[in-house]
Coordinates of C-alpha atoms and ligand atoms in Angstrom, one line a residue:
M28 CA 94.9 -34.3 84.7
S29 CA 94.7 -36.9 87.3
F30 CA 97.4 -37.6 89.9
T31 CA 97.7 -40.9 91.5
A32 CA 100.7 -42.3 93.5
P33 CA 101.3 -39.4 95.8
L34 CA 104.9 -39.1 97.1
T35 CA 104.9 -39.0 100.8
T36 CA 107.8 -39.1 103.2
P37 CA 107.8 -42.1 105.6
G38 CA 107.0 -41.0 109.2
L39 CA 106.9 -37.3 108.4
A40 CA 103.3 -36.7 109.5
L41 CA 104.0 -37.3 113.2
D42 CA 107.6 -36.0 113.3
P43 CA 108.1 -33.0 115.5
H44 CA 111.2 -32.2 113.4
W45 CA 109.3 -32.5 110.2
H46 CA 110.8 -29.2 108.9
R47 CA 114.2 -30.9 108.7
R48 CA 113.0 -33.4 106.2
A49 CA 110.3 -31.7 104.3
V50 CA 110.3 -30.5 100.7
F51 CA 108.8 -27.0 100.6
Y52 CA 107.1 -25.4 97.7
E53 CA 106.6 -21.6 97.5
V54 CA 103.3 -20.8 95.7
M55 CA 101.8 -17.4 95.3
V56 CA 98.0 -17.7 95.5
R57 CA 97.6 -15.1 92.8
S58 CA 99.7 -17.0 90.3
F59 CA 98.8 -20.6 90.6
M60 CA 95.2 -21.3 89.5
D61 CA 92.1 -19.1 88.9
S62 CA 88.9 -21.0 89.9
N63 CA 86.3 -18.4 89.0
G64 CA 87.5 -16.9 85.7
D65 CA 88.3 -13.4 86.9
G66 CA 91.9 -13.7 85.7
I67 CA 93.4 -13.9 89.3
G68 CA 94.6 -17.0 91.0
D69 CA 92.7 -17.8 94.2
L70 CA 92.5 -20.1 97.2
A71 CA 89.9 -22.4 95.6
G72 CA 92.2 -22.7 92.6
L73 CA 95.1 -23.7 94.8
I74 CA 93.0 -26.3 96.6
S75 CA 92.1 -27.8 93.2
K76 CA 95.8 -28.3 92.6
L77 CA 96.8 -30.0 95.9
D78 CA 96.7 -33.4 94.2
Y79 CA 99.3 -32.2 91.7
L80 CA 101.6 -30.9 94.6
Q81 CA 101.1 -34.1 96.5
W82 CA 102.0 -36.2 93.4
L83 CA 105.2 -34.1 93.0
G84 CA 106.2 -34.9 96.6
V85 CA 105.7 -31.5 98.2
D86 CA 105.5 -31.8 102.1
A87 CA 104.8 -28.2 102.9
L88 CA 103.5 -25.1 101.1
W89 CA 104.8 -21.6 101.7
L90 CA 102.2 -19.0 100.9
P91 CA 103.4 -15.4 100.4
P92 CA 100.9 -12.9 101.8
F93 CA 97.3 -13.3 100.6
F94 CA 95.9 -10.7 103.0
E95 CA 94.0 -7.5 102.4
S96 CA 96.5 -5.3 100.5
P97 CA 96.7 -2.6 97.8
L98 CA 99.2 -5.0 96.2
R99 CA 101.9 -2.5 95.5
D100 CA 104.5 -5.0 96.7
G101 CA 103.0 -8.3 95.8
G102 CA 101.0 -8.4 99.1
Y103 CA 104.0 -7.6 101.3
D104 CA 102.2 -4.4 101.9
V105 CA 99.6 -5.6 104.3
A106 CA 96.5 -3.5 105.0
D107 CA 94.7 -6.0 107.3
Y108 CA 96.6 -8.9 108.8
T109 CA 93.5 -11.1 109.5
A110 CA 91.5 -10.6 106.3
V111 CA 92.0 -12.5 103.1
L112 CA 92.1 -10.3 100.0
P113 CA 88.6 -10.7 98.6
E114 CA 89.8 -11.6 95.1
F115 CA 91.8 -14.5 96.6
G116 CA 88.9 -15.9 98.6
T117 CA 87.6 -16.0 102.1
I118 CA 88.8 -17.1 105.5
E119 CA 86.5 -20.1 105.1
Q120 CA 88.3 -21.1 102.0
F121 CA 91.6 -20.7 103.8
R122 CA 90.3 -23.0 106.5
E123 CA 89.4 -25.5 103.8
L124 CA 92.9 -25.2 102.2
V125 CA 94.4 -26.1 105.6
T126 CA 92.1 -29.0 106.1
K127 CA 92.6 -30.4 102.6
A128 CA 96.4 -30.0 102.9
H129 CA 96.5 -31.7 106.2
E130 CA 94.4 -34.6 104.9
R131 CA 97.3 -35.1 102.5
N132 CA 100.0 -34.8 105.2
M133 CA 101.0 -31.5 103.7
R134 CA 101.7 -28.5 105.9
I135 CA 101.0 -24.8 105.4
V136 CA 103.4 -22.1 106.2
I137 CA 102.4 -18.5 105.7
D138 CA 104.2 -15.2 105.6
L139 CA 104.3 -12.9 108.6
V140 CA 105.2 -9.5 107.5
I141 CA 105.7 -7.6 110.7
N142 CA 108.5 -5.1 110.0
H143 CA 106.1 -2.9 108.2
T144 CA 102.5 -2.5 107.0
S145 CA 101.0 -0.8 104.0
D146 CA 100.4 2.9 104.3
Q147 CA 96.7 1.9 103.8
H148 CA 96.6 0.0 107.0
P149 CA 94.1 1.6 109.4
W150 CA 96.9 1.7 112.1
F151 CA 98.9 4.0 109.9
Q152 CA 96.0 6.1 108.8
A153 CA 95.1 6.6 112.5
S154 CA 98.8 7.2 113.4
R155 CA 99.3 10.0 110.9
E156 CA 96.0 11.7 111.7
D157 CA 96.1 11.6 115.5
P158 CA 99.6 11.6 117.0
Q159 CA 98.3 11.7 120.5
G160 CA 95.7 8.9 119.8
P161 CA 96.0 5.2 120.6
Y162 CA 97.9 4.5 117.3
G163 CA 100.1 7.6 117.4
D164 CA 103.1 5.6 118.5
Y165 CA 102.6 2.5 116.2
Y166 CA 105.2 3.8 113.7
V167 CA 108.6 5.3 113.8
W168 CA 108.1 9.1 113.5
S169 CA 110.7 11.8 113.6
D170 CA 110.9 15.5 113.1
T171 CA 114.1 15.1 111.0
D172 CA 115.2 12.7 108.4
E173 CA 118.7 12.7 109.9
K174 CA 118.5 9.8 112.3
Y175 CA 120.0 6.4 111.7
Q176 CA 122.3 7.5 108.9
D177 CA 124.3 4.2 109.1
V178 CA 121.3 2.1 107.9
R179 CA 121.6 1.0 104.3
I180 CA 118.8 1.3 101.7
I181 CA 117.5 -2.0 100.5
F182 CA 115.4 -1.1 97.5
V183 CA 118.1 1.0 95.8
D184 CA 116.3 1.1 92.5
T185 CA 113.3 3.1 93.9
E186 CA 114.2 4.6 97.3
E187 CA 116.6 7.4 98.1
S188 CA 116.1 7.5 101.8
N189 CA 114.7 5.3 104.6
W190 CA 112.7 8.3 105.7
A191 CA 109.6 9.8 104.0
F192 CA 107.7 12.9 104.8
D193 CA 104.1 12.6 105.7
P194 CA 102.2 15.8 104.8
V195 CA 99.3 14.9 107.2
R196 CA 101.3 14.5 110.4
R197 CA 104.0 16.8 109.1
Q198 CA 106.7 14.4 110.3
F199 CA 109.0 11.9 108.7
Y200 CA 108.3 8.2 109.1
W201 CA 110.8 5.3 108.8
H202 CA 110.6 2.7 106.1
R203 CA 113.2 0.0 105.2
F204 CA 111.4 -0.9 102.0
F205 CA 109.1 1.1 99.7
S206 CA 108.0 4.4 101.1
H207 CA 104.4 3.1 101.0
Q208 CA 105.5 0.5 103.6
P209 CA 106.0 2.4 107.0
D210 CA 107.9 0.4 109.6
L211 CA 106.1 -0.6 112.7
N212 CA 107.5 0.8 116.0
F213 CA 108.7 -2.2 118.0
E214 CA 109.6 0.0 120.9
N215 CA 105.9 0.2 121.5
P216 CA 104.8 -2.9 123.5
K217 CA 101.3 -2.5 122.1
V218 CA 102.7 -3.4 118.7
H219 CA 104.0 -6.7 120.2
D220 CA 100.6 -7.5 121.5
E221 CA 99.0 -6.8 118.1
I222 CA 101.5 -9.1 116.3
F223 CA 101.0 -11.8 118.9
D224 CA 97.3 -11.7 118.2
V225 CA 97.9 -11.9 114.5
V226 CA 100.0 -15.0 115.1
R227 CA 97.3 -16.5 117.3
F228 CA 94.6 -15.8 114.7
W229 CA 96.4 -17.9 112.0
A230 CA 97.7 -20.5 114.4
D231 CA 94.1 -21.1 115.5
L232 CA 93.2 -21.6 111.9
G233 CA 95.8 -24.4 111.8
V234 CA 98.8 -23.0 110.0
D235 CA 102.0 -25.0 110.7
G236 CA 104.5 -22.2 110.5
F237 CA 105.4 -18.7 109.7
R238 CA 108.0 -17.2 107.5
L239 CA 109.3 -14.1 109.3
D240 CA 109.6 -11.6 106.5
A241 CA 112.4 -9.1 106.7
I242 CA 113.1 -10.1 110.2
P243 CA 116.5 -8.4 110.9
Y244 CA 115.0 -5.0 110.6
L245 CA 112.6 -4.7 113.5
Y246 CA 114.6 -2.3 115.7
E247 CA 117.0 0.5 114.8
S248 CA 119.2 2.5 117.1
D249 CA 121.5 5.5 117.0
G250 CA 124.8 4.5 115.6
G251 CA 123.5 1.0 114.7
T252 CA 123.0 -0.6 111.3
G253 CA 119.3 -1.4 111.9
E254 CA 120.1 -5.1 111.3
S255 CA 119.9 -7.8 113.9
E256 CA 120.0 -5.4 116.8
P257 CA 119.8 -7.1 120.2
P258 CA 116.1 -6.1 120.9
T259 CA 115.2 -7.6 117.6
H260 CA 116.5 -11.0 118.8
A261 CA 114.8 -10.5 122.1
F262 CA 111.5 -10.0 120.4
I263 CA 111.9 -13.1 118.3
A264 CA 112.8 -15.1 121.4
K265 CA 109.6 -13.8 123.0
L266 CA 107.6 -14.8 120.0
R267 CA 109.1 -18.3 120.0
A268 CA 108.4 -18.7 123.8
M269 CA 104.7 -17.8 123.1
I270 CA 104.6 -20.3 120.2
D271 CA 106.2 -23.1 122.3
E272 CA 103.8 -22.4 125.1
E273 CA 100.5 -21.9 123.1
Y274 CA 101.2 -23.7 119.8
P275 CA 104.0 -26.2 120.3
G276 CA 105.2 -27.7 117.0
R277 CA 104.5 -24.7 114.8
I278 CA 107.6 -23.4 113.2
L279 CA 109.3 -20.0 112.6
I280 CA 111.5 -19.4 109.5
A281 CA 113.8 -16.4 109.3
E282 CA 114.2 -14.4 106.1
A283 CA 117.5 -12.8 106.9
N284 CA 119.6 -11.9 103.8
Q285 CA 123.0 -12.0 105.7
W286 CA 126.1 -14.0 106.1
P287 CA 125.8 -17.4 107.8
H288 CA 127.5 -16.3 111.1
E289 CA 124.9 -13.6 111.3
V290 CA 121.9 -15.7 110.1
V291 CA 122.8 -18.4 112.6
E292 CA 121.9 -16.0 115.4
F293 CA 118.3 -16.2 114.3
F294 CA 118.3 -19.8 115.6
G295 CA 118.9 -18.4 119.0
T296 CA 120.5 -20.3 121.9
D297 CA 119.4 -23.4 123.9
E298 CA 118.2 -21.1 126.7
Q299 CA 116.5 -18.6 124.3
P300 CA 115.6 -20.4 121.1
E301 CA 114.4 -18.2 118.2
C302 CA 113.6 -19.6 114.7
H303 CA 113.4 -23.3 113.7
M304 CA 114.7 -22.5 110.2
A305 CA 116.6 -19.8 108.4
F306 CA 117.1 -19.3 104.6
D307 CA 120.6 -19.9 103.5
F308 CA 121.3 -16.8 101.4
P309 CA 125.0 -17.0 100.9
V310 CA 125.1 -20.4 99.4
M311 CA 122.6 -19.7 96.6
P312 CA 124.5 -17.2 94.4
R313 CA 127.6 -19.4 94.7
I314 CA 125.8 -22.2 93.0
F315 CA 125.1 -19.9 90.1
Y316 CA 128.7 -18.6 90.2
A317 CA 130.1 -22.2 90.0
L318 CA 127.9 -23.1 87.1
R319 CA 129.3 -20.3 84.9
S320 CA 132.9 -20.1 86.2
Q321 CA 133.2 -23.9 86.1
Q322 CA 135.0 -23.5 89.4
A323 CA 133.8 -25.2 92.6
T324 CA 136.2 -23.4 94.8
E325 CA 134.1 -20.5 96.0
L326 CA 131.1 -22.8 96.8
E327 CA 133.5 -25.2 98.5
R328 CA 134.9 -22.5 100.7
Q329 CA 131.4 -21.3 101.6
L330 CA 130.2 -24.9 102.5
S331 CA 133.4 -25.6 104.5
E332 CA 132.7 -22.4 106.5
E333 CA 129.0 -23.2 106.8
V334 CA 127.9 -22.8 110.4
H335 CA 126.0 -25.8 111.6
A336 CA 122.4 -25.2 112.4
P337 CA 121.9 -26.1 116.1
E338 CA 120.2 -29.3 117.0
G339 CA 116.6 -29.4 115.8
S340 CA 116.9 -26.5 113.4
A341 CA 117.6 -26.4 109.7
W342 CA 118.6 -24.2 106.8
G343 CA 116.2 -23.5 104.0
V344 CA 118.0 -23.9 100.7
F345 CA 116.7 -22.5 97.5
L346 CA 117.7 -21.6 93.9
R347 CA 115.0 -19.1 93.2
N348 CA 112.0 -17.4 94.9
H349 CA 109.5 -14.6 94.2
D350 CA 112.3 -12.0 94.7
E351 CA 115.3 -11.1 92.6
L352 CA 118.2 -13.5 92.8
T353 CA 120.0 -11.4 95.3
L354 CA 123.7 -10.7 95.0
E355 CA 124.1 -8.9 98.3
M356 CA 126.1 -11.8 99.8
V357 CA 128.9 -11.8 97.1
S358 CA 131.9 -9.6 96.6
E359 CA 131.8 -6.8 94.1
E360 CA 134.1 -8.7 91.7
Y361 CA 131.8 -11.8 91.7
R362 CA 128.8 -9.6 91.5
Q363 CA 130.0 -8.0 88.3
A364 CA 130.9 -11.4 86.8
M365 CA 127.4 -12.7 87.6
Y366 CA 125.7 -9.6 86.1
G367 CA 127.8 -10.3 83.0
W368 CA 126.8 -13.9 82.7
Y369 CA 123.2 -13.8 83.9
A370 CA 122.0 -10.2 83.5
Y371 CA 123.7 -9.0 80.3
D372 CA 120.5 -7.0 79.5
P373 CA 120.1 -4.2 82.2
R374 CA 116.4 -5.0 82.2
M375 CA 117.3 -8.3 83.9
R376 CA 118.5 -6.5 87.0
A377 CA 116.6 -5.3 90.0
N378 CA 118.1 -3.7 93.1
V379 CA 121.3 -5.7 93.9
G380 CA 120.2 -8.7 92.0
I381 CA 118.7 -10.4 89.0
R382 CA 115.0 -10.7 88.3
R383 CA 114.9 -13.9 86.2
R384 CA 113.6 -17.4 86.7
L385 CA 115.7 -20.5 87.0
A386 CA 115.3 -22.0 83.5
P387 CA 116.1 -18.7 81.6
L388 CA 119.1 -18.1 84.0
L389 CA 120.5 -21.5 83.0
D390 CA 119.5 -20.9 79.3
N391 CA 117.2 -23.9 79.5
A392 CA 120.1 -26.2 79.6
R393 CA 118.9 -29.5 80.9
S394 CA 122.2 -30.7 82.3
E395 CA 122.6 -27.4 84.3
L396 CA 119.0 -27.6 85.6
E397 CA 119.6 -31.1 86.8
L398 CA 123.0 -30.2 88.4
A399 CA 121.5 -27.2 90.2
H400 CA 118.6 -29.3 91.5
A401 CA 120.9 -32.1 92.6
L402 CA 122.7 -29.5 94.7
L403 CA 119.5 -28.1 96.1
F404 CA 118.4 -31.5 97.1
S405 CA 121.6 -32.7 98.7
L406 CA 122.9 -29.7 100.6
P407 CA 122.4 -29.5 104.3
G408 CA 118.9 -28.1 105.0
S409 CA 115.5 -28.4 103.5
P410 CA 114.9 -27.5 99.9
F411 CA 112.4 -24.8 98.8
L412 CA 111.1 -25.0 95.3
Y413 CA 109.6 -22.0 93.5
Y414 CA 106.3 -22.7 91.7
G415 CA 106.8 -23.3 88.0
D416 CA 110.5 -24.1 88.3
E417 CA 109.7 -27.8 88.3
I418 CA 108.6 -27.5 84.6
G419 CA 111.3 -24.9 83.8
M420 CA 108.9 -22.0 83.3
G421 CA 110.3 -18.9 81.7
D422 CA 110.0 -15.2 82.8
N423 CA 109.0 -11.9 81.2
I424 CA 111.5 -9.2 81.7
W425 CA 109.2 -6.7 80.1
L426 CA 107.1 -6.7 83.1
P427 CA 108.1 -4.3 85.9
D428 CA 110.1 -5.2 89.0
R429 CA 109.8 -8.8 90.3
D430 CA 106.6 -9.4 88.4
S431 CA 109.0 -10.8 85.7
S432 CA 108.9 -14.1 87.5
R433 CA 105.4 -14.1 89.0
T434 CA 103.5 -14.9 85.8
P435 CA 100.6 -17.5 85.8
M436 CA 101.5 -21.1 86.3
Q437 CA 101.5 -23.0 83.0
W438 CA 99.2 -26.0 83.2
T439 CA 98.2 -26.8 79.6
P440 CA 98.7 -25.6 76.1
D441 CA 95.1 -24.2 76.1
R442 CA 94.0 -20.6 76.5
N443 CA 95.8 -18.8 79.3
A444 CA 97.9 -21.9 79.8
G445 CA 95.0 -23.5 81.6
F446 CA 95.4 -21.1 84.5
S447 CA 92.2 -19.2 83.9
T448 CA 89.2 -19.0 81.5
A449 CA 89.2 -15.2 81.6
D450 CA 89.7 -13.0 78.5
P451 CA 93.5 -13.1 78.2
G452 CA 93.6 -9.3 78.5
K453 CA 92.1 -9.6 82.0
L454 CA 94.8 -11.8 83.6
Y455 CA 96.6 -10.2 86.6
L456 CA 99.8 -10.7 84.5
P457 CA 100.2 -12.1 80.9
V458 CA 101.2 -15.7 80.5
V459 CA 104.7 -16.3 79.1
Q460 CA 104.7 -16.5 75.3
S461 CA 108.3 -16.1 74.5
L462 CA 110.0 -18.1 71.8
V463 CA 111.6 -20.7 74.1
Y464 CA 109.2 -20.7 77.0
H465 CA 105.8 -20.3 75.4
Y466 CA 103.1 -22.1 77.4
N467 CA 102.4 -24.2 74.2
Q468 CA 105.6 -26.1 75.0
I469 CA 106.3 -25.5 78.6
N470 CA 103.3 -26.7 80.7
V471 CA 102.5 -29.4 83.2
E472 CA 100.3 -31.5 80.9
S473 CA 102.8 -31.9 78.1
Q474 CA 105.6 -32.7 80.6
L475 CA 103.4 -35.3 82.3
A476 CA 103.1 -36.9 78.9
Q477 CA 106.9 -37.1 78.4
S478 CA 108.6 -39.6 80.7
R479 CA 111.9 -37.8 80.4
S480 CA 110.6 -34.3 81.0
L481 CA 112.1 -32.0 83.6
L482 CA 109.0 -32.4 85.7
H483 CA 109.3 -36.2 85.9
W484 CA 113.1 -35.8 86.6
V485 CA 112.5 -33.4 89.5
R486 CA 109.8 -35.7 90.9
N487 CA 112.2 -38.6 90.8
V488 CA 115.0 -36.7 92.6
I489 CA 112.5 -35.8 95.3
H490 CA 111.6 -39.5 95.5
V491 CA 115.2 -40.5 96.0
R492 CA 115.8 -37.7 98.5
K493 CA 112.8 -38.8 100.5
A494 CA 114.1 -42.4 100.7
H495 CA 117.2 -41.1 102.5
P496 CA 116.6 -39.1 105.7
T497 CA 120.4 -38.5 105.7
F498 CA 119.8 -35.6 103.2
G499 CA 117.6 -33.8 105.8
L500 CA 119.1 -35.0 109.0
G501 CA 122.8 -35.8 108.3
T502 CA 125.9 -33.7 108.7
M503 CA 128.1 -32.6 105.8
R504 CA 131.8 -32.8 105.3
V505 CA 133.5 -31.2 102.3
L506 CA 136.2 -33.5 100.7
R507 CA 139.4 -32.5 99.0
T508 CA 139.6 -33.1 95.2
D509 CA 142.3 -32.6 92.7
N510 CA 140.0 -30.8 90.2
E511 CA 138.9 -27.2 90.7
S512 CA 135.7 -27.9 88.8
V513 CA 134.6 -30.6 91.1
L514 CA 132.8 -30.4 94.5
A515 CA 132.6 -33.4 96.7
F516 CA 131.1 -33.8 100.1
V517 CA 129.8 -36.6 102.3
R518 CA 126.5 -36.6 104.1
E519 CA 126.5 -38.7 107.2
Y520 CA 123.7 -39.7 109.5
A521 CA 123.8 -42.0 112.6
G522 CA 120.2 -43.0 112.2
T523 CA 117.6 -43.6 114.9
G524 CA 116.0 -46.8 113.6
T525 CA 112.6 -45.4 114.6
H526 CA 111.1 -46.0 111.1
L527 CA 111.8 -47.5 107.8
G528 CA 114.9 -46.1 106.1
D529 CA 116.0 -44.2 109.2
S530 CA 119.2 -46.0 109.8
A531 CA 122.9 -45.1 109.7
E532 CA 124.0 -44.0 106.3
R533 CA 126.7 -42.2 104.4
I534 CA 126.2 -40.6 101.0
L535 CA 129.0 -39.3 98.8
C536 CA 127.9 -36.4 96.6
V537 CA 130.1 -35.4 93.7
F538 CA 129.3 -32.5 91.3
S539 CA 131.2 -31.4 88.2
F540 CA 130.8 -27.8 87.0
A541 CA 133.1 -28.3 84.0
H542 CA 131.5 -27.8 80.6
N543 CA 133.4 -30.8 79.4
P544 CA 134.0 -34.3 80.7
V545 CA 136.6 -34.5 83.6
S546 CA 138.4 -37.1 85.7
V547 CA 138.9 -36.4 89.4
T548 CA 140.6 -37.9 92.4
I549 CA 138.8 -37.4 95.7
T550 CA 140.4 -37.8 99.1
A551 CA 137.4 -39.5 100.7
E552 CA 138.6 -39.4 104.3
G553 CA 136.6 -41.7 106.6
L554 CA 135.4 -43.8 103.6
E555 CA 138.5 -45.9 103.2
G556 CA 137.7 -49.1 101.5
A557 CA 134.0 -48.4 101.3
G558 CA 131.9 -49.9 98.5
L559 CA 129.8 -47.5 96.5
H560 CA 126.5 -47.6 94.7
D561 CA 124.5 -45.2 92.7
L562 CA 121.4 -44.0 94.7
F563 CA 119.2 -43.7 91.6
G564 CA 119.7 -47.1 89.9
G565 CA 121.6 -49.0 92.5
A566 CA 124.5 -49.9 90.2
P567 CA 127.8 -50.7 92.0
F568 CA 130.7 -48.3 91.6
P569 CA 134.4 -49.0 92.1
P570 CA 135.1 -48.9 95.9
V571 CA 137.1 -46.2 97.6
G572 CA 140.7 -47.2 97.8
D573 CA 142.1 -48.4 101.2
D574 CA 144.1 -45.1 101.2
G575 CA 140.8 -43.2 100.9
R576 CA 141.4 -42.1 97.3
L577 CA 138.7 -42.5 94.7
T578 CA 139.1 -41.7 91.0
L579 CA 135.9 -40.9 89.0
T580 CA 135.1 -39.6 85.6
L581 CA 132.1 -37.3 85.1
G582 CA 130.4 -36.1 82.0
S583 CA 130.0 -32.3 81.4
Q584 CA 128.0 -30.6 84.2
S585 CA 127.0 -33.8 85.9
F586 CA 126.8 -35.4 89.4
F587 CA 126.7 -38.6 91.4
W588 CA 124.9 -39.4 94.6
L589 CA 126.7 -42.6 95.8
G590 CA 125.7 -44.6 98.8
A591 CA 128.7 -45.8 100.8
D592 CA 128.6 -49.3 102.3
A593 CA 130.4 -50.1 105.5
A594 CA 134.1 -50.5 104.9
R595 CA 135.1 -54.0 103.8
Ligands
LIG17 C1 110.8 -9.5 101.7 C2 110.0 -10.1 100.6 C3 109.9 -9.2 99.4 C4 109.3 -7.9 99.9 C5 110.0 -7.3 101.1 C6 109.3 -6.2 101.8 O1 112.1 -9.3 101.3 O2 110.5 -11.4 100.2 O3 109.1 -9.7 98.4 O4 109.3 -6.9 98.9 O5 110.2 -8.3 102.1 O6 108.2 -6.7 102.5
LIG18 CA1 90.0 -15.9 90.6

């Protein structure tokens, strides 16, 4: 497969606010490409696929942990923060990945998992064996398991308590996730120093940013919820100050599965900035809710309440990632409805969520896949794609936990989907061979050969998005419509005129979630009398009335992105 005509974003390479316009792509090293035939994806394999990612239009990669680890939580159980897991490659290869990515104007963001380590980490081993020694205070130890009773359990499928008893030290240790992931003790200033050194190590290797995994949970206190407690924010602000001082331009991304008004605190304040980006957890499940309920109302409400990310910062929007589709940010009623639609088989559930990939969730319906992506690429914030979703890869719910959607990338219809030359039995996880999503049909090579494939469609949307900085930099205003199935908003950007395409612009985005054609009248306040044209093909549309009203018809589950000309 050869990839010419890379999709780049004008002016992005030198933009200090690059994260506000970038298209991110989450790729697990283990799952993407195996270069040496041992059945496990690796850094060299990922390097060999950078041309593909550049062709697709990806501006930044997010790599989940690829560090030394027993892999009992997909690498989020780190046993050595500054060593690459040998089966993934070497530090030298990581350096090469950074260089080759940068040559293509592509940035690299890595995961920083600092709330906890693996119980195999030498710090924990030392801490349990020698309470008085230098590592004795690196973790949160207690004689009882009664403290912090108000703190919720996250992995409800596997854990009954946030405390576990260690038979060696004969004390309990605190863990917010699996019991093999003891939480680090942030009350200990030495832990701060260690983490700063880890950040320096990777920043020195050239990484462009860090995703702060499980960031709300650093500190807990008596009577507190263990989420976003003040010292947690103080620590992030301190980390940000160090980054700004020593590595200006590198970014921090908060993974905080919370409501917008809580997440927004992770951006910090003007005096004490924290993260450059934060994932938008509440909006994601509402997209899925709208698709099945055929109602835009709940999504509309959420977007109207959306707290604006402060100047220079951005939301990270996503449809799926390597975790379950979390339903923590929806009411019980909506959650039950979503389980009914999307996880009718109990096997499809995990914790408070659904462990399926995008295409199977949407039952491989092309119109829904397009509608969902159109939202992803036009909502305020920067989009994060999950590897394989650009070709509509399937999942395997017979695999345990979140491995269901971490199977090998499907490149070709050949053995192991072109992912590896290993004996198929040796793969880290089997390739998908289900009736609908078999790698014979669903793979990059065959979609490249079909001009109307999902892959080409996604690439084209990325192309259109890149041509309009408004999507990344503009504000959003939800508009009133007379049809409950239709969501309409306008993205507006004043423009800087500093480079091509960066000029004042208004884009009207309209989405119909109805499963049949509809007609809608939109009150397009501020767009009175404006001419409209389709952003994809350029075709003119009837103008907005002088009273600001616009009547449109939409096919089932469809959308428009309409550029608005200056009022006549
Ligand atoms: C984050 C990761 C998830 C991991 C957890 C514990 O939520 O996304 O995969 O299991 O942190 O590290
Ligand atoms: Ca390998």
